[in-house]
Amino acid sequence: MRAWTPVAIPRLEVSGPEVRLHDTATGERREVTPESGPARLYVCGITPYDATHLGHAATYVGFDLLNRAWRNAGHAVTYVQNVTDVDDPLLERATEVGVDWQELAQRETELFGQDMAALRVLPPEVYLGAVESIPLVIELVRRLEETGSVYRVDDDLYFSVTADPAFGELSGWTRDQMLAVVGDRGGDPDRPGKKDPLDCVLWRAERPGEPAWDSPYGRGRPGWHVECTAIALEHLGTAFDVQAGGSDLVFPHHEMCAAEAQVAVPGQPFARTYAHAGMVGFDGEKMSKSRGNLVFVSALRNSDVDPMAIRLALLRHHYRADWEWTDDELLGAVDTLAEWRGALSLGAGAPAAPVVPAVLDALADDLDAPRAVAAVQAWVDATLGHDGPADTSDPHAAATVHQLLDAALGLAL
Ligand code: 5CA
Ligand code: ZN
């Protein structure tokens, strides 16, 4: 699959500090410096049955800050992302609206790429659909079978979660907490014949009217979690630096991915750090395709909203925070952007040298975009004389801040 077109990012003269990130598994903030070679990042991709909403956008913009912070600290980054282009919700929606599931997936994936490009999210180096990853899934299931962690229920293959002694450590959830949500998040705890209600499907045998592919286990299609495990292991290896996604993926998705990988390759953690973005809500509930309370990035773009204003509105919230989208968020960002552009158009401004480390330090400190935005705002206030006489003592200030905004925050103004 081809990812969206990359944007060029300016190289800063000053490098940023090493990045520290909150790790879901330990609850601690830890340095995520690659041991050798490029930093290795996996961010779970979309299930393309509907357009990109602001919740998705917040998650991808959030981890784009990690990608940029690593690059600004002098590291190359290998970024891998999947597209869940065959799964129950996609097939159900395609049936519901009477379109071919492949056509729906293609259309929404294309639109997602356009949204990401407009928001200046750097594209992944490796971008793979579940369908094109079926050979990788088949190979991983074979490795898991050799460990004795796979069993059949009718013609479907299941993974035994208890095969991983570390199962549960990523989320830190109790069994009761797991059981309470697994059924709503793609699992089937009540299916008779399962050894453990939490066990997840690796290979789902062909059902009438559903797409299926040949495999040594009969015709069928991959389960959800195993797609990400297989893609990450193939393209990033084990113990890669960061596995990321929204907090709705902590359990079961990332817990299952980690368990499968840790059974397939014993003695190695799946990822070294697990990072999760908060949930963006709208009208009092988590923005989600199934709830239908969505604000689409493409709809805003179609009504001529500046994508940089959307990005700024997202950056004003810490990536780990849960928050509510309102129209005021956007209106506020549009005003702020106009003010920032005004300050930048002056050329000269308040000294820019201190703004650079302030922004880079904030972002390296668990991607603290609100603090970075505040540092820029302080420069704008000083330049425009909001709190006293206007300071235009630095003749090159605007050029420096312009570059900084582009490289570190992804705001090209
Ligand atoms: N394809 C799977 C991951 S392998 C999936 O979760 N797809 S998704 O389309 O449902 O979500 C894509 C990404 O957006 C995931 O990281 C998810 O955690 C995140 N996400 C979904 N809804 C929200 C929301 N309301 N706020 C923040 N992030 C969200
Ligand atoms: Zn995933």
Short mmCIF file of C-alpha atoms and ligand atoms in Angstrom, two decimals:
data_model
loop_
_atom_site.label_atom_id
_atom_site.label_comp_id
_atom_site.label_asym_id
_atom_site.label_seq_id
_atom_site.Cartn_x
_atom_site.Cartn_y
_atom_site.Cartn_z
CA MET A 1 0.00 0.00 0.00
CA ARG A 2 1.32 3.45 -0.78
CA ALA A 3 1.29 5.95 2.07
CA TRP A 4 0.49 9.61 1.56
CA THR A 5 3.11 12.03 0.26
CA PRO A 6 5.63 13.22 2.83
CA VAL A 7 6.16 16.88 3.59
CA ALA A 8 9.72 18.16 3.80
CA ILE A 9 10.65 19.20 7.32
CA PRO A 10 13.24 21.91 7.91
CA ARG A 11 16.42 20.85 9.70
CA LEU A 12 16.86 22.84 12.89
CA GLU A 13 20.26 24.21 13.83
CA VAL A 14 19.77 23.21 17.44
CA SER A 15 19.03 19.61 18.29
CA GLY A 16 16.34 18.65 20.73
CA PRO A 17 16.85 16.55 23.85
CA GLU A 18 16.26 12.80 24.00
CA VAL A 19 12.56 12.00 24.16
CA ARG A 20 10.78 10.76 27.27
CA LEU A 21 7.39 9.14 27.01
CA HIS A 22 4.77 7.86 29.43
CA ASP A 23 4.73 4.05 29.25
CA THR A 24 1.33 2.44 29.80
CA ALA A 25 2.86 -0.84 31.00
CA THR A 26 4.92 0.63 33.84
CA GLY A 27 3.05 3.90 34.37
CA GLU A 28 6.42 5.63 34.27
CA ARG A 29 7.92 8.25 32.05
CA ARG A 30 10.94 6.74 30.34
CA GLU A 31 13.49 7.68 27.75
CA VAL A 32 12.69 6.22 24.33
CA THR A 33 16.10 6.58 22.76
CA PRO A 34 16.84 3.86 20.19
CA GLU A 35 19.61 1.46 21.27
CA SER A 36 21.16 1.51 17.83
CA GLY A 37 20.02 2.52 14.36
CA PRO A 38 16.70 4.22 13.70
CA ALA A 39 13.98 4.63 16.29
CA ARG A 40 11.29 2.03 15.58
CA LEU A 41 7.67 3.09 15.86
CA TYR A 42 4.41 1.25 15.20
CA VAL A 43 1.16 3.21 15.35
CA CYS A 44 -1.99 1.19 14.73
CA GLY A 45 -3.76 2.38 11.59
CA ILE A 46 -7.39 2.88 10.74
CA THR A 47 -10.17 0.46 9.97
CA PRO A 48 -11.31 2.19 6.79
CA TYR A 49 -15.09 1.98 6.92
CA ASP A 50 -15.74 5.66 7.48
CA ALA A 51 -13.93 8.98 7.15
CA THR A 52 -11.22 10.16 9.55
CA HIS A 53 -12.73 11.91 12.57
CA LEU A 54 -11.01 14.31 14.94
CA GLY A 55 -10.36 11.53 17.44
CA HIS A 56 -8.29 9.62 14.89
CA ALA A 57 -6.61 12.84 13.83
CA ALA A 58 -5.69 13.67 17.45
CA THR A 59 -4.04 10.27 17.88
CA TYR A 60 -2.04 10.48 14.64
CA VAL A 61 -1.03 14.11 15.21
CA GLY A 62 -0.03 13.15 18.77
CA PHE A 63 2.38 10.44 17.63
CA ASP A 64 3.57 12.60 14.74
CA LEU A 65 5.05 14.75 17.51
CA LEU A 66 7.05 11.73 18.65
CA ASN A 67 8.28 11.09 15.11
CA ARG A 68 9.34 14.75 14.84
CA ALA A 69 10.88 14.90 18.33
CA TRP A 70 13.04 11.88 17.52
CA ARG A 71 14.14 13.43 14.23
CA ASN A 72 14.88 16.73 15.95
CA ALA A 73 17.00 14.81 18.48
CA GLY A 74 19.05 13.51 15.55
CA HIS A 75 17.57 10.02 15.14
CA ALA A 76 16.32 8.42 11.97
CA VAL A 77 12.86 6.88 12.43
CA THR A 78 11.33 3.75 10.95
CA TYR A 79 7.60 4.22 11.23
CA VAL A 80 5.27 1.33 10.45
CA GLN A 81 1.49 1.43 10.21
CA ASN A 82 -1.22 -1.01 9.18
CA VAL A 83 -4.62 -0.53 7.61
CA THR A 84 -7.25 -2.98 8.88
CA ASP A 85 -8.69 -3.41 5.42
CA VAL A 86 -10.56 -6.60 6.20
CA ASP A 87 -12.42 -7.00 9.50
CA ASP A 88 -15.97 -7.39 10.82
CA PRO A 89 -16.85 -3.67 11.16
CA LEU A 90 -15.72 -2.97 7.59
CA LEU A 91 -17.65 -5.90 6.14
CA GLU A 92 -20.74 -5.01 8.17
CA ARG A 93 -20.69 -1.38 7.02
CA ALA A 94 -20.16 -2.39 3.38
CA THR A 95 -23.20 -4.68 3.56
CA GLU A 96 -25.24 -2.00 5.32
CA VAL A 97 -24.59 0.66 2.69
CA GLY A 98 -24.55 -1.79 -0.22
CA VAL A 99 -21.04 -1.18 -1.50
CA ASP A 100 -18.27 -3.60 -2.21
CA TRP A 101 -16.09 -3.90 0.94
CA GLN A 102 -12.89 -3.42 -1.08
CA GLU A 103 -14.23 -0.30 -2.72
CA LEU A 104 -15.24 1.13 0.66
CA ALA A 105 -11.83 0.33 2.17
CA GLN A 106 -9.98 1.84 -0.78
CA ARG A 107 -12.05 5.00 -0.77
CA GLU A 108 -11.72 5.64 2.97
CA THR A 109 -8.01 4.79 3.01
CA GLU A 110 -7.44 7.29 0.22
CA LEU A 111 -9.38 9.96 2.09
CA PHE A 112 -7.46 9.22 5.31
CA GLY A 113 -4.19 9.78 3.42
CA GLN A 114 -5.45 13.12 2.12
CA ASP A 115 -6.48 14.15 5.64
CA MET A 116 -3.12 13.14 7.09
CA ALA A 117 -1.22 14.98 4.35
CA ALA A 118 -3.33 18.11 4.91
CA LEU A 119 -2.58 17.93 8.65
CA ARG A 120 1.13 17.51 7.81
CA VAL A 121 1.40 14.17 9.57
CA LEU A 122 4.60 12.47 8.39
CA PRO A 123 3.74 9.25 6.56
CA PRO A 124 4.96 5.83 7.72
CA GLU A 125 7.89 4.27 5.85
CA VAL A 126 6.04 0.94 5.81
CA TYR A 127 2.28 1.07 5.27
CA LEU A 128 0.56 -2.30 4.96
CA GLY A 129 -2.99 -3.50 4.61
CA ALA A 130 -4.18 -6.60 6.46
CA VAL A 131 -5.04 -8.19 3.12
CA GLU A 132 -1.56 -7.81 1.70
CA SER A 133 -0.12 -9.08 5.01
CA ILE A 134 -1.91 -12.43 4.91
CA PRO A 135 1.33 -14.35 4.09
CA LEU A 136 2.93 -12.78 7.19
CA VAL A 137 -0.08 -13.77 9.31
CA ILE A 138 0.02 -17.34 8.02
CA GLU A 139 3.71 -17.58 8.87
CA LEU A 140 3.16 -16.19 12.38
CA VAL A 141 0.28 -18.59 13.05
CA ARG A 142 2.59 -21.43 11.99
CA ARG A 143 5.21 -20.29 14.51
CA LEU A 144 2.58 -20.01 17.23
CA GLU A 145 1.28 -23.50 16.40
CA GLU A 146 4.76 -24.88 17.03
CA THR A 147 4.61 -23.50 20.57
CA GLY A 148 1.32 -25.28 21.30
CA SER A 149 -0.55 -22.02 21.91
CA VAL A 150 -3.07 -22.48 19.09
CA TYR A 151 -6.29 -24.53 19.16
CA ARG A 152 -9.38 -24.97 17.05
CA VAL A 153 -13.00 -24.18 17.75
CA ASP A 154 -14.86 -25.63 14.78
CA ASP A 155 -12.69 -24.42 11.90
CA ASP A 156 -11.45 -21.21 13.56
CA LEU A 157 -8.01 -20.96 15.14
CA TYR A 158 -7.63 -19.38 18.58
CA PHE A 159 -4.64 -18.15 20.53
CA SER A 160 -4.33 -19.17 24.20
CA VAL A 161 -3.62 -16.00 26.12
CA THR A 162 -2.26 -18.00 29.06
CA ALA A 163 0.64 -19.14 26.86
CA ASP A 164 2.26 -15.76 27.57
CA PRO A 165 3.32 -15.57 31.23
CA ALA A 166 3.36 -11.76 30.87
CA PHE A 167 -0.25 -11.59 29.63
CA GLY A 168 -2.00 -8.71 31.42
CA GLU A 169 1.15 -6.78 32.29
CA LEU A 170 0.75 -4.23 29.52
CA SER A 171 -2.71 -3.06 30.57
CA GLY A 172 -2.30 -3.99 34.23
CA TRP A 173 -6.01 -4.83 34.18
CA THR A 174 -7.70 -7.48 36.30
CA ARG A 175 -9.47 -10.39 34.60
CA ASP A 176 -12.81 -8.85 35.53
CA GLN A 177 -11.88 -5.59 33.85
CA MET A 178 -10.81 -7.51 30.76
CA LEU A 179 -13.96 -9.61 30.68
CA ALA A 180 -16.11 -6.51 31.01
CA VAL A 181 -14.92 -4.98 27.72
CA VAL A 182 -13.59 -7.77 25.53
CA GLY A 183 -16.98 -8.56 24.00
CA ASP A 184 -17.46 -4.95 22.92
CA ARG A 185 -13.99 -4.72 21.46
CA GLY A 186 -13.98 -7.46 18.86
CA GLY A 187 -13.78 -10.46 21.21
CA ASP A 188 -16.19 -13.38 21.69
CA PRO A 189 -15.97 -14.35 25.37
CA ASP A 190 -19.17 -16.39 25.33
CA ARG A 191 -18.33 -18.70 22.46
CA PRO A 192 -18.63 -22.33 23.58
CA GLY A 193 -15.53 -24.45 23.12
CA LYS A 194 -13.00 -21.77 24.00
CA LYS A 195 -10.40 -22.67 26.60
CA ASP A 196 -10.43 -19.17 28.05
CA PRO A 197 -13.08 -16.54 27.29
CA LEU A 198 -10.28 -14.03 26.61
CA ASP A 199 -8.60 -16.11 23.89
CA CYS A 200 -8.61 -14.34 20.54
CA VAL A 201 -9.11 -15.49 16.96
CA LEU A 202 -5.99 -15.90 14.84
CA TRP A 203 -7.64 -17.29 11.72
CA ARG A 204 -11.36 -17.09 11.05
CA ALA A 205 -12.65 -19.78 8.71
CA GLU A 206 -14.66 -18.71 5.66
CA ARG A 207 -18.30 -17.79 6.29
CA PRO A 208 -20.88 -17.56 3.51
CA GLY A 209 -20.71 -14.18 1.80
CA GLU A 210 -17.42 -13.19 3.47
CA PRO A 211 -14.08 -12.80 1.71
CA ALA A 212 -11.56 -15.59 2.33
CA TRP A 213 -8.04 -16.57 1.35
CA ASP A 214 -6.33 -19.97 1.09
CA SER A 215 -4.12 -21.02 3.95
CA PRO A 216 -2.71 -24.23 5.42
CA TYR A 217 -5.56 -23.93 7.97
CA GLY A 218 -8.28 -23.80 5.35
CA ARG A 219 -9.85 -20.83 3.63
CA GLY A 220 -10.45 -17.85 5.89
CA ARG A 221 -9.16 -14.48 6.99
CA PRO A 222 -6.89 -13.11 9.74
CA GLY A 223 -8.17 -12.13 13.16
CA TRP A 224 -7.65 -8.49 14.07
CA HIS A 225 -4.76 -8.53 16.57
CA VAL A 226 -2.52 -10.92 14.70
CA GLU A 227 -2.35 -8.56 11.73
CA CYS A 228 -0.50 -5.92 13.76
CA THR A 229 1.70 -8.51 15.50
CA ALA A 230 2.78 -10.00 12.18
CA ILE A 231 3.44 -6.65 10.49
CA ALA A 232 5.38 -5.25 13.46
CA LEU A 233 7.53 -8.37 13.93
CA GLU A 234 8.37 -8.49 10.23
CA HIS A 235 9.18 -4.82 9.76
CA LEU A 236 10.41 -3.72 13.19
CA GLY A 237 11.50 -6.95 14.90
CA THR A 238 11.01 -7.58 18.60
CA ALA A 239 11.67 -5.07 21.39
CA PHE A 240 11.02 -2.16 19.06
CA ASP A 241 10.90 1.26 20.65
CA VAL A 242 7.25 2.31 20.77
CA GLN A 243 3.90 0.65 20.07
CA ALA A 244 1.20 3.33 19.99
CA GLY A 245 -2.47 3.98 19.44
CA GLY A 246 -5.51 5.41 21.18
CA SER A 247 -6.27 4.30 24.76
CA ASP A 248 -9.15 2.16 23.48
CA LEU A 249 -6.44 -0.16 22.11
CA VAL A 250 -4.72 -0.84 25.46
CA PHE A 251 -6.97 -3.85 25.96
CA PRO A 252 -7.52 -6.15 24.19
CA HIS A 253 -5.66 -5.07 21.08
CA HIS A 254 -2.19 -4.18 22.32
CA GLU A 255 -2.27 -6.75 25.12
CA MET A 256 -3.09 -9.48 22.55
CA CYS A 257 -0.48 -8.25 20.05
CA ALA A 258 2.17 -8.31 22.76
CA ALA A 259 1.12 -11.76 24.02
CA GLU A 260 1.19 -13.28 20.52
CA ALA A 261 4.62 -11.80 19.79
CA GLN A 262 6.05 -12.82 23.15
CA VAL A 263 4.93 -16.42 22.64
CA ALA A 264 6.21 -16.51 19.05
CA VAL A 265 9.59 -15.05 20.09
CA PRO A 266 10.09 -16.00 23.75
CA GLY A 267 12.37 -13.93 25.94
CA GLN A 268 11.82 -10.71 24.04
CA PRO A 269 9.25 -8.03 24.79
CA PHE A 270 7.07 -7.04 21.83
CA ALA A 271 7.76 -3.33 22.30
CA ARG A 272 9.91 -1.55 24.87
CA THR A 273 7.33 1.19 25.50
CA TYR A 274 3.56 1.32 24.99
CA ALA A 275 2.09 4.78 24.44
CA HIS A 276 -1.59 5.67 24.34
CA ALA A 277 -3.47 8.77 23.33
CA GLY A 278 -6.57 9.94 25.17
CA MET A 279 -10.05 9.75 23.69
CA VAL A 280 -11.62 12.75 22.03
CA GLY A 281 -15.32 13.05 22.67
CA PHE A 282 -18.14 15.03 21.12
CA ASP A 283 -21.56 15.71 22.64
CA GLY A 284 -20.66 13.93 25.82
CA GLU A 285 -19.43 10.66 24.36
CA LYS A 286 -16.26 9.19 22.88
CA MET A 287 -16.18 10.05 19.19
CA SER A 288 -16.67 6.73 17.48
CA LYS A 289 -17.90 5.35 14.23
CA SER A 290 -20.33 3.05 15.98
CA ARG A 291 -21.86 5.90 18.03
CA GLY A 292 -22.12 8.15 14.99
CA ASN A 293 -21.16 11.37 16.86
CA LEU A 294 -18.40 12.27 14.47
CA VAL A 295 -16.71 15.40 13.25
CA PHE A 296 -14.81 14.52 10.11
CA VAL A 297 -11.51 16.13 9.13
CA SER A 298 -12.52 15.98 5.46
CA ALA A 299 -15.85 17.74 6.17
CA LEU A 300 -14.02 20.59 7.88
CA ARG A 301 -11.56 20.78 5.01
CA ASN A 302 -14.44 20.83 2.53
CA SER A 303 -15.90 23.81 4.32
CA ASP A 304 -12.59 25.62 3.83
CA VAL A 305 -11.28 25.26 7.35
CA ASP A 306 -7.50 25.72 7.34
CA PRO A 307 -5.99 22.31 8.21
CA MET A 308 -3.36 24.12 10.26
CA ALA A 309 -6.15 25.46 12.49
CA ILE A 310 -7.41 21.90 12.97
CA ARG A 311 -3.88 20.82 13.86
CA LEU A 312 -3.41 23.70 16.31
CA ALA A 313 -6.77 22.94 17.96
CA LEU A 314 -5.56 19.36 18.51
CA LEU A 315 -2.12 20.46 19.75
CA ARG A 316 -3.69 22.56 22.47
CA HIS A 317 -4.55 19.33 24.29
CA HIS A 318 -1.99 16.97 25.72
CA TYR A 319 -2.02 13.74 23.72
CA ARG A 320 -2.82 11.67 26.81
CA ALA A 321 -5.77 13.79 27.88
CA ASP A 322 -9.39 12.84 27.23
CA TRP A 323 -11.25 15.92 26.01
CA GLU A 324 -14.34 17.13 24.20
CA TRP A 325 -14.29 18.70 20.78
CA THR A 326 -16.44 21.84 20.44
CA ASP A 327 -16.75 24.38 17.66
CA ASP A 328 -15.10 26.90 19.98
CA GLU A 329 -11.92 24.84 19.93
CA LEU A 330 -11.69 25.44 16.23
CA LEU A 331 -12.74 29.09 16.29
CA GLY A 332 -10.13 29.78 18.96
CA ALA A 333 -7.42 28.09 16.90
CA VAL A 334 -8.38 30.10 13.79
CA ASP A 335 -7.97 33.35 15.77
CA THR A 336 -4.69 32.26 17.32
CA LEU A 337 -3.30 31.27 13.95
CA ALA A 338 -4.20 34.66 12.48
CA GLU A 339 -2.42 36.35 15.35
CA TRP A 340 0.66 34.13 14.98
CA ARG A 341 0.77 34.79 11.24
CA GLY A 342 0.57 38.51 12.00
CA ALA A 343 3.57 38.29 14.34
CA LEU A 344 5.55 36.18 11.86
CA SER A 345 4.85 38.63 9.02
CA LEU A 346 6.82 41.33 10.86
CA GLY A 347 10.15 39.57 10.22
CA ALA A 348 11.74 40.98 13.34
CA GLY A 349 10.44 40.04 16.76
CA ALA A 350 11.26 39.19 20.34
CA PRO A 351 14.44 37.09 20.71
CA ALA A 352 13.77 33.66 19.20
CA ALA A 353 16.78 31.83 20.64
CA PRO A 354 15.04 30.94 23.96
CA VAL A 355 11.84 29.81 22.20
CA VAL A 356 13.65 27.01 20.37
CA PRO A 357 14.76 25.00 23.44
CA ALA A 358 11.50 25.83 25.22
CA VAL A 359 9.49 24.18 22.42
CA LEU A 360 11.88 21.26 21.86
CA ASP A 361 12.16 20.53 25.60
CA ALA A 362 8.39 20.57 26.04
CA LEU A 363 7.89 18.13 23.16
CA ALA A 364 10.67 15.81 24.34
CA ASP A 365 8.98 15.75 27.76
CA ASP A 366 6.13 13.33 26.99
CA LEU A 367 5.08 15.30 23.90
CA ASP A 368 3.84 18.29 25.87
CA ALA A 369 2.35 20.23 22.97
CA PRO A 370 0.25 22.60 25.14
CA ARG A 371 3.48 23.76 26.84
CA ALA A 372 5.16 24.17 23.44
CA VAL A 373 2.19 26.17 22.16
CA ALA A 374 2.33 28.39 25.26
CA ALA A 375 6.04 29.07 24.63
CA VAL A 376 5.22 30.20 21.08
CA GLN A 377 2.32 32.30 22.36
CA ALA A 378 4.67 34.05 24.83
CA TRP A 379 6.96 34.95 21.90
CA VAL A 380 3.96 36.23 19.89
CA ASP A 381 2.74 38.29 22.88
CA ALA A 382 6.19 39.85 23.34
CA THR A 383 6.55 40.53 19.62
CA LEU A 384 3.13 42.15 19.32
CA GLY A 385 3.51 44.03 22.60
CA HIS A 386 0.51 42.46 24.33
CA ASP A 387 1.97 42.89 27.79
CA GLY A 388 4.13 45.98 27.30
CA PRO A 389 6.05 47.61 24.50
CA ALA A 390 6.47 45.46 21.35
CA ASP A 391 9.86 43.75 21.21
CA THR A 392 11.40 43.58 17.75
CA SER A 393 15.00 43.34 18.89
CA ASP A 394 15.75 40.11 16.99
CA PRO A 395 15.84 40.85 13.25
CA HIS A 396 15.67 37.14 12.28
CA ALA A 397 13.14 36.05 14.88
CA ALA A 398 10.29 35.26 12.51
CA ALA A 399 12.42 33.01 10.30
CA THR A 400 13.60 31.02 13.33
CA VAL A 401 10.12 30.63 14.83
CA HIS A 402 8.65 29.77 11.44
CA GLN A 403 11.12 26.90 11.02
CA LEU A 404 10.61 25.73 14.56
CA LEU A 405 6.82 25.62 14.19
CA ASP A 406 7.17 23.62 11.00
CA ALA A 407 9.80 21.12 12.22
CA ALA A 408 8.64 20.52 15.78
CA LEU A 409 4.89 21.12 15.77
CA GLY A 410 4.06 20.42 12.12
CA LEU A 411 2.53 23.87 11.74
CA ALA A 412 3.57 25.37 8.41
CA LEU A 413 2.40 28.98 8.58
N1 5CA B 1 -7.50 -0.61 12.88
C1 5CA B 1 -7.54 -0.56 14.30
C2 5CA B 1 -6.17 -0.55 14.92
S1 5CA B 1 -5.20 -1.88 14.34
C3 5CA B 1 -8.34 0.65 14.80
O1 5CA B 1 -8.45 0.82 16.00
N2 5CA B 1 -8.86 1.44 13.86
S2 5CA B 1 -9.78 2.73 14.17
O2 5CA B 1 -10.07 3.28 12.88
O3 5CA B 1 -10.88 2.35 14.97
O4 5CA B 1 -8.93 3.72 15.01
C4 5CA B 1 -7.74 4.29 14.48
C5 5CA B 1 -6.94 4.95 15.59
O5 5CA B 1 -7.67 6.06 16.13
C6 5CA B 1 -6.65 4.02 16.78
O6 5CA B 1 -5.34 4.29 17.28
C7 5CA B 1 -7.69 4.42 17.79
O7 5CA B 1 -7.25 4.15 19.11
C8 5CA B 1 -7.81 5.91 17.54
N3 5CA B 1 -9.12 6.47 17.94
C9 5CA B 1 -10.35 5.99 17.62
N4 5CA B 1 -11.32 6.77 18.17
C10 5CA B 1 -10.69 7.77 18.85
C11 5CA B 1 -11.12 8.89 19.62
N5 5CA B 1 -12.41 9.17 19.80
N6 5CA B 1 -10.18 9.71 20.15
C12 5CA B 1 -8.85 9.45 19.97
N7 5CA B 1 -8.38 8.42 19.24
C13 5CA B 1 -9.27 7.57 18.69
ZN ZN B 2 -3.32 -2.47 15.50
#
